Tab-separated table of C-alpha atoms and ligand atoms in Angstrom:
chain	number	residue	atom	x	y	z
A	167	UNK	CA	0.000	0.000	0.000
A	168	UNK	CA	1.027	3.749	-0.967
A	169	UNK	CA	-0.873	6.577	0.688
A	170	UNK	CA	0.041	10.109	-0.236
A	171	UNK	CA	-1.216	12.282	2.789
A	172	UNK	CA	-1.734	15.995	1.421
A	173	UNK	CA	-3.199	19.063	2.724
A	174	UNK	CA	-1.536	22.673	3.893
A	175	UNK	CA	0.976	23.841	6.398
A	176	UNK	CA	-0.745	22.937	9.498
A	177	UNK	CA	-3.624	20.634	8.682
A	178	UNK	CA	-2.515	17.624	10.453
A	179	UNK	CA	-0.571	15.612	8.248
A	180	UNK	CA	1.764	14.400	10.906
A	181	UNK	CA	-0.726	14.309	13.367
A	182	UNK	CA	-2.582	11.714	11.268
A	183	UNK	CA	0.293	10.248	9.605
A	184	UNK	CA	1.041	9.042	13.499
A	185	UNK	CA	-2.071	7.528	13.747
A	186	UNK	CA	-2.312	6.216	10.127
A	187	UNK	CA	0.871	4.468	10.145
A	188	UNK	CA	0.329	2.695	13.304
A	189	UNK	CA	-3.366	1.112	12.651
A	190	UNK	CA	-2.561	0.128	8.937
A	191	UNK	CA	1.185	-0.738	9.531
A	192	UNK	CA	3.078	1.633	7.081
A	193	UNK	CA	6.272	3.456	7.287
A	194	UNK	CA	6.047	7.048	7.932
A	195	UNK	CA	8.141	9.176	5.238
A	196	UNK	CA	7.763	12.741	5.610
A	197	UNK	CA	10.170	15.014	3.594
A	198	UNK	CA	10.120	17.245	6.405
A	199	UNK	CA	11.660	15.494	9.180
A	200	UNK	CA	13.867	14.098	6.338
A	201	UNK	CA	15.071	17.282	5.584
A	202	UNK	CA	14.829	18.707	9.358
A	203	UNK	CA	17.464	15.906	9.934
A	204	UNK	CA	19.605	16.685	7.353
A	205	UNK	CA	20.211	20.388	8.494
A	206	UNK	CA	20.637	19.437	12.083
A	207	UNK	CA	23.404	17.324	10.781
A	208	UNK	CA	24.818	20.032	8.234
A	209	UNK	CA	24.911	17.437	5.536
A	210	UNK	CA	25.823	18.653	1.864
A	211	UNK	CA	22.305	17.934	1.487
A	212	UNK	CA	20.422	19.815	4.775
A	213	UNK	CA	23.315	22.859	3.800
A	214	UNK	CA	21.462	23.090	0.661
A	215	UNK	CA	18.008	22.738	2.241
A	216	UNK	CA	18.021	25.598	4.732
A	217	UNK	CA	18.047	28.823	2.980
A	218	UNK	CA	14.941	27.982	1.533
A	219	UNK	CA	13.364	26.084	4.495
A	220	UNK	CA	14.326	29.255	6.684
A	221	UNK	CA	12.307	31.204	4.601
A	222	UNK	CA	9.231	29.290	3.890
A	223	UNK	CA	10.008	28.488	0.367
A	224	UNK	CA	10.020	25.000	-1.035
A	225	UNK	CA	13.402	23.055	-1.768
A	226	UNK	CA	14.328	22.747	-5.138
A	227	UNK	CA	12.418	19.585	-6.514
A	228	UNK	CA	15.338	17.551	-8.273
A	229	UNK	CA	16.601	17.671	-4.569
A	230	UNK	CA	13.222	16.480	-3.017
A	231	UNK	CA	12.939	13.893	-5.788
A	232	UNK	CA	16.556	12.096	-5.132
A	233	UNK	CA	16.211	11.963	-1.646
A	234	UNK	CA	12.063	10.256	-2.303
A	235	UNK	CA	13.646	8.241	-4.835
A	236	UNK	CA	16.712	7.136	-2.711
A	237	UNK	CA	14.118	6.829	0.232
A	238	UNK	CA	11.642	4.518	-1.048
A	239	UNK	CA	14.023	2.166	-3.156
A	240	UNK	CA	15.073	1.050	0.373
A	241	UNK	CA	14.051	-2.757	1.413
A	242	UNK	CA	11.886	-0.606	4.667
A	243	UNK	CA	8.947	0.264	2.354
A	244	UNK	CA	7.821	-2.896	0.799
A	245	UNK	CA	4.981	-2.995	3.856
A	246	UNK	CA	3.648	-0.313	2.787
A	247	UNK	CA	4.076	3.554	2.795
A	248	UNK	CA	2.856	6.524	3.663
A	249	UNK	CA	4.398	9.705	2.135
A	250	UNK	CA	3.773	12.987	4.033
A	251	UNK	CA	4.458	16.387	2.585
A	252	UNK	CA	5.581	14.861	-0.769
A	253	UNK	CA	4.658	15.747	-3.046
A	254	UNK	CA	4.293	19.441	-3.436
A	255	UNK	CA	4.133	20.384	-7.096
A	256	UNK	CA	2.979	18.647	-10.445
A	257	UNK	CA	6.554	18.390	-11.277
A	258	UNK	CA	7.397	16.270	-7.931
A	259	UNK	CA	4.357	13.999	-8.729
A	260	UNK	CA	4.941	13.629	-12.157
A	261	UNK	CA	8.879	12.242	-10.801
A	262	UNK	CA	7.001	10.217	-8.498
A	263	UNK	CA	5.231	8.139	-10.997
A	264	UNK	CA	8.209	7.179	-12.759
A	265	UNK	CA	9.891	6.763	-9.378
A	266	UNK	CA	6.891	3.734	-8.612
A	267	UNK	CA	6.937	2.448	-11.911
A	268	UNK	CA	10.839	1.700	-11.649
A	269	UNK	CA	10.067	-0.148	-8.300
A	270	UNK	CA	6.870	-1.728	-9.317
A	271	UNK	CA	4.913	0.230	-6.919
A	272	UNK	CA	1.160	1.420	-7.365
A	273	UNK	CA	-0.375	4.697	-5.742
A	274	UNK	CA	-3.581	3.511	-3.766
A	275	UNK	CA	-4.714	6.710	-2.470
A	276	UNK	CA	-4.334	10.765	-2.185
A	277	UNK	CA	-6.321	11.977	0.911
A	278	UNK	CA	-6.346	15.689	1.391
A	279	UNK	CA	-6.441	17.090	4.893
A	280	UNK	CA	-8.452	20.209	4.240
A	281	UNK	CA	-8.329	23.490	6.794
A	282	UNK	CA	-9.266	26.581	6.005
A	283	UNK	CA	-6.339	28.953	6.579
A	284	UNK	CA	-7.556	31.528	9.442
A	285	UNK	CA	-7.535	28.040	11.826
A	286	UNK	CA	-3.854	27.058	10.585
A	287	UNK	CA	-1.869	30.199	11.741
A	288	UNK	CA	-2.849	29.198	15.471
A	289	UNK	CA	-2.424	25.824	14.677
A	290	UNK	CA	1.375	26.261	13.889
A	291	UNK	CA	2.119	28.949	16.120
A	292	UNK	CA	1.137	27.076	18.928
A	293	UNK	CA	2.677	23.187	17.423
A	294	UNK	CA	5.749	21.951	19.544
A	295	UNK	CA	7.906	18.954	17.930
A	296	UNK	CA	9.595	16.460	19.644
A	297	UNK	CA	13.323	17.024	18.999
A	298	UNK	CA	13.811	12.333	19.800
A	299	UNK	CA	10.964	11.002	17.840
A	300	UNK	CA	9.283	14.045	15.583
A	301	UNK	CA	5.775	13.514	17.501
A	302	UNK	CA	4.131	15.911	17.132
A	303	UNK	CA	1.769	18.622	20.106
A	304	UNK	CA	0.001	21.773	20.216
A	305	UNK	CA	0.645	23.866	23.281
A	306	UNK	CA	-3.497	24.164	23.305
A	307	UNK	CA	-5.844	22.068	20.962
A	308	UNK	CA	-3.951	18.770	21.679
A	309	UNK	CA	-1.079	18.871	25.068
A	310	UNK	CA	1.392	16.344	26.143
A	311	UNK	CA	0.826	14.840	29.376
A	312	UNK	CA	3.898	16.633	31.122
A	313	UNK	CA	4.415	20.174	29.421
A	314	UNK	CA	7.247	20.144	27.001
A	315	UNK	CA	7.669	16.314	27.114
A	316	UNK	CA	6.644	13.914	24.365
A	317	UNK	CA	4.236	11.143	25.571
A	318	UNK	CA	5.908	8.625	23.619
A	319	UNK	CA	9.642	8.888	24.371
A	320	UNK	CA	10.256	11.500	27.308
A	321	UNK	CA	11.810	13.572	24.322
A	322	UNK	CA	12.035	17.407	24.891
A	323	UNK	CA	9.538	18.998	22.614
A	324	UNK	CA	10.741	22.409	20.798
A	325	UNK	CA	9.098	25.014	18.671
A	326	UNK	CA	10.449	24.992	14.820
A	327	UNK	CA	12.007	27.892	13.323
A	328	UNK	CA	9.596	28.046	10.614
A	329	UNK	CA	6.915	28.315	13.029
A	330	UNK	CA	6.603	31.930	13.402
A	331	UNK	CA	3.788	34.062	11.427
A	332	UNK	CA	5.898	35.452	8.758
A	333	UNK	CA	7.335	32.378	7.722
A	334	UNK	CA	3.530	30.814	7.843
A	335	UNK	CA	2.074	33.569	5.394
A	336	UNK	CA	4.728	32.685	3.389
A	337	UNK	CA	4.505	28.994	3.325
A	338	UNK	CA	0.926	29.307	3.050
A	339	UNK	CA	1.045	31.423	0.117
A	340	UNK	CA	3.656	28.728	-1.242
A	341	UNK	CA	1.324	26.250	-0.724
A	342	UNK	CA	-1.258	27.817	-2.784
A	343	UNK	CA	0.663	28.747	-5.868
A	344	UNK	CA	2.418	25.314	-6.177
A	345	UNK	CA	0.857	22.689	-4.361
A	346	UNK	CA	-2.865	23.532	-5.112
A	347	UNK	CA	-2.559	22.121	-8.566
A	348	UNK	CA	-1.923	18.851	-7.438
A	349	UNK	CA	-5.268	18.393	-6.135
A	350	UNK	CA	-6.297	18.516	-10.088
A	351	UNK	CA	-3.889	16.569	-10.777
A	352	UNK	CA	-5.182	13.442	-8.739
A	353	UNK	CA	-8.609	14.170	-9.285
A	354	UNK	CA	-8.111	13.604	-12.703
A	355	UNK	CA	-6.404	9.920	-11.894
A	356	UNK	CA	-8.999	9.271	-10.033
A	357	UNK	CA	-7.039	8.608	-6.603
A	358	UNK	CA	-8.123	11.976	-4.816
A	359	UNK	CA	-9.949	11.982	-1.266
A	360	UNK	CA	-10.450	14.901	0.677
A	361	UNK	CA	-11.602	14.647	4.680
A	362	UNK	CA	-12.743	17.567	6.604
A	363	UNK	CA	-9.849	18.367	8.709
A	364	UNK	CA	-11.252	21.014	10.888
A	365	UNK	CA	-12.782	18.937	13.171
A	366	UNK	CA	-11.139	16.830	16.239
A	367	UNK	CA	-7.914	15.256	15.797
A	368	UNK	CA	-10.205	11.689	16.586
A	369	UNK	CA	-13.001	12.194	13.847
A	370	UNK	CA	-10.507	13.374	11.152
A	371	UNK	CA	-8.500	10.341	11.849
A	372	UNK	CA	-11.775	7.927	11.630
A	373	UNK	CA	-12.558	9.236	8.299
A	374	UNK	CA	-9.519	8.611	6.886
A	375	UNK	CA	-9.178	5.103	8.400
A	376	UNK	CA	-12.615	4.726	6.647
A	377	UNK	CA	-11.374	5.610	3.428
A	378	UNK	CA	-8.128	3.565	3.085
A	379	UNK	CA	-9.970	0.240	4.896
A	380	UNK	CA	-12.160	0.796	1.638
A	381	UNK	CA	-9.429	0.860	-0.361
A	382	UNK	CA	-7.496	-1.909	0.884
A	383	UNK	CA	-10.941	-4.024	0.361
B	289	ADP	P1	1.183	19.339	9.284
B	289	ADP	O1	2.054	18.117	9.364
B	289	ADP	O2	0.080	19.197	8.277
B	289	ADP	O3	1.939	20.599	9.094
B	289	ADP	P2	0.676	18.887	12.158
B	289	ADP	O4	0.198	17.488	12.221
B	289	ADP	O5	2.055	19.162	12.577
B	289	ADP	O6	0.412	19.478	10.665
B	289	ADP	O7	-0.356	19.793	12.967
B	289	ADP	C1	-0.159	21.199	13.106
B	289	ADP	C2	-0.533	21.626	14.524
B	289	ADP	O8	-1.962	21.523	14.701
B	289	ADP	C3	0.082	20.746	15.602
B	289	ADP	O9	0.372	21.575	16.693
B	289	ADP	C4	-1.024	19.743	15.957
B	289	ADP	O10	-0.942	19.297	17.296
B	289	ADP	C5	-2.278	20.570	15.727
B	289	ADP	N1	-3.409	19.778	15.198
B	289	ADP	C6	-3.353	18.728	14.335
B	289	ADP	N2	-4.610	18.267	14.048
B	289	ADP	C7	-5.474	19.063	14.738
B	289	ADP	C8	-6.912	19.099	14.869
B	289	ADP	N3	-7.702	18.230	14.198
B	289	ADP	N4	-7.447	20.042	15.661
B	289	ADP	C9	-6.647	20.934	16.335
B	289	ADP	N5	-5.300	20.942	16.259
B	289	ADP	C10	-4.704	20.027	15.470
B	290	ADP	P1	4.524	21.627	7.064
B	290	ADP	O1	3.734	20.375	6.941
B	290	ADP	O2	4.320	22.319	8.352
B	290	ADP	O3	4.421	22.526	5.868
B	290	ADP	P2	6.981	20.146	6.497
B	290	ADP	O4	7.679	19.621	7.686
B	290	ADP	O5	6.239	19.208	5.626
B	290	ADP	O6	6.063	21.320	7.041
B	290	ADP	O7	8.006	20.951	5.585
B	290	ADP	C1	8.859	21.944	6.122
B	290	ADP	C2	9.676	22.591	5.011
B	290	ADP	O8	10.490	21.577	4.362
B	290	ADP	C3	8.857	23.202	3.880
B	290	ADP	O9	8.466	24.530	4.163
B	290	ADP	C4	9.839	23.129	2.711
B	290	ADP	O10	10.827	24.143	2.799
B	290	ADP	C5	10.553	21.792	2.966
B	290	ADP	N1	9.877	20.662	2.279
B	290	ADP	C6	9.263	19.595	2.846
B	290	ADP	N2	8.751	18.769	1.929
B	290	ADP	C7	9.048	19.326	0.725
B	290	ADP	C8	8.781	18.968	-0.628
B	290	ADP	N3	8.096	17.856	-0.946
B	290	ADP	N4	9.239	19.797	-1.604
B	290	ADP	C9	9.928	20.911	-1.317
B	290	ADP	N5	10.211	21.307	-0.079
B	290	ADP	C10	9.768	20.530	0.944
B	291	ZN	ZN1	9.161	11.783	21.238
């Protein structure tokens, strides 16, 4: 099984993707914490990465598209993936199909985590990331049990640096102008879902688990 898990800055992507990949059993991959990782480490690659992460603009694609491509020819994802924040323009999904044709892999579903964008500045002001594991909080609409500890590993949670509102309106307006178009784009394959994501964490999650037990059959 491939799930792509789409949506805007904020929706709950890796909120879900948590969830998602625990109940059906499918490795997480989300270009984010890929990425994250890489410029923690000050590889050639998370170097490259940070002057446009810093600024809310998206990485150059044949960079995005190596590292996918790399990522998912590894032994790991023959359970079963789910991709999060990849991809982000028709160019990245276009790679993508080749990518899962060269690996004999089929696309089984798009679902689109859909927020309005008034609710998603205070949604990632207000997220906290666990610097261990990458779980993921919100100081208000959905605490850890202890503040500023992750439930799952004791990890220390911190705010990202992309997380402030000027670096939002940005990426929102990003996400508009470039990743938008996608939704056309799997519409017209047929493979597009879109769930309500303004609602509890809980009910968004149920509808999606809804949708891919369908698809599984
Ligand atoms: P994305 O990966 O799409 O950027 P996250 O999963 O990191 O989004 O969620 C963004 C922030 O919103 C986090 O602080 C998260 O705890 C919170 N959040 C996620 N889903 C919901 C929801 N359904 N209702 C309220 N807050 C949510
Ligand atoms: P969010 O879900 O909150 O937008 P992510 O963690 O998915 O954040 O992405 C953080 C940043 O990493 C993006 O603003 C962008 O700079 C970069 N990034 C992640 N995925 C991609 C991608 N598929 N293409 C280009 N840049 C990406
Ligand atoms: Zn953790």
């Amino acid at each position: 099984m491939l799930v792509i898990l789409m949506g805007p800055p904020g929706a709950g992507k890796g909120t879900q993707a948590e969830r998602v990949t625990r109940e059906f059993n499918l490795l997480h991959i989300s270009t984010g914490d890929i990425l994250r990782s890489a410029v923690k480490d000050e590889t050639s690659l998370g170097k490259k990465a940070k002057e446009y992460m810093d600024r809310g603009a998206l990485v150059p694609d044949e960079i995005v598209i190596g590292m996918i491509r790399e990522r998912l020819a590894k032994p790991d994802c023959a359970g079963g993936v789910l991709l999060d924040g990849f991809p982000r323009t028709v160019e990245q999904a276009e790679a993508l199909e080749h990518v899962l044709k060269d690996l004999q892999l089929k696309n089984d579903a798009v679902i689109n985590v859909d927020v309005a964008a008034d609710e998603l500045l205070s949604r990632l002001t207000g997220r906290r990331v666990c610097r261990n594991c990458s779980s993921t909080y919100h100081i208000k609409f959905n605490p850890p049990r202890v503040r500023n500890i992750c439930d799952h590993c004791s990890g220390e949670l911190y705010q990202r640096s992309d997380d402030t509102v000027e670096t939002v309106k940005e990426r929102l307006d990003v996400y508009s102008r470039q990743t938008l178009p996608l939704i056309e784009f799997y519409q017209r394959k047929n493979l597009y879902h879109a769930v309500d994501g303004a609602r509890a964490i809980d009910e968004v999650f149920a509808d999606i688990s809804a949708h891919l037990q369908k698809t599984k059959g």
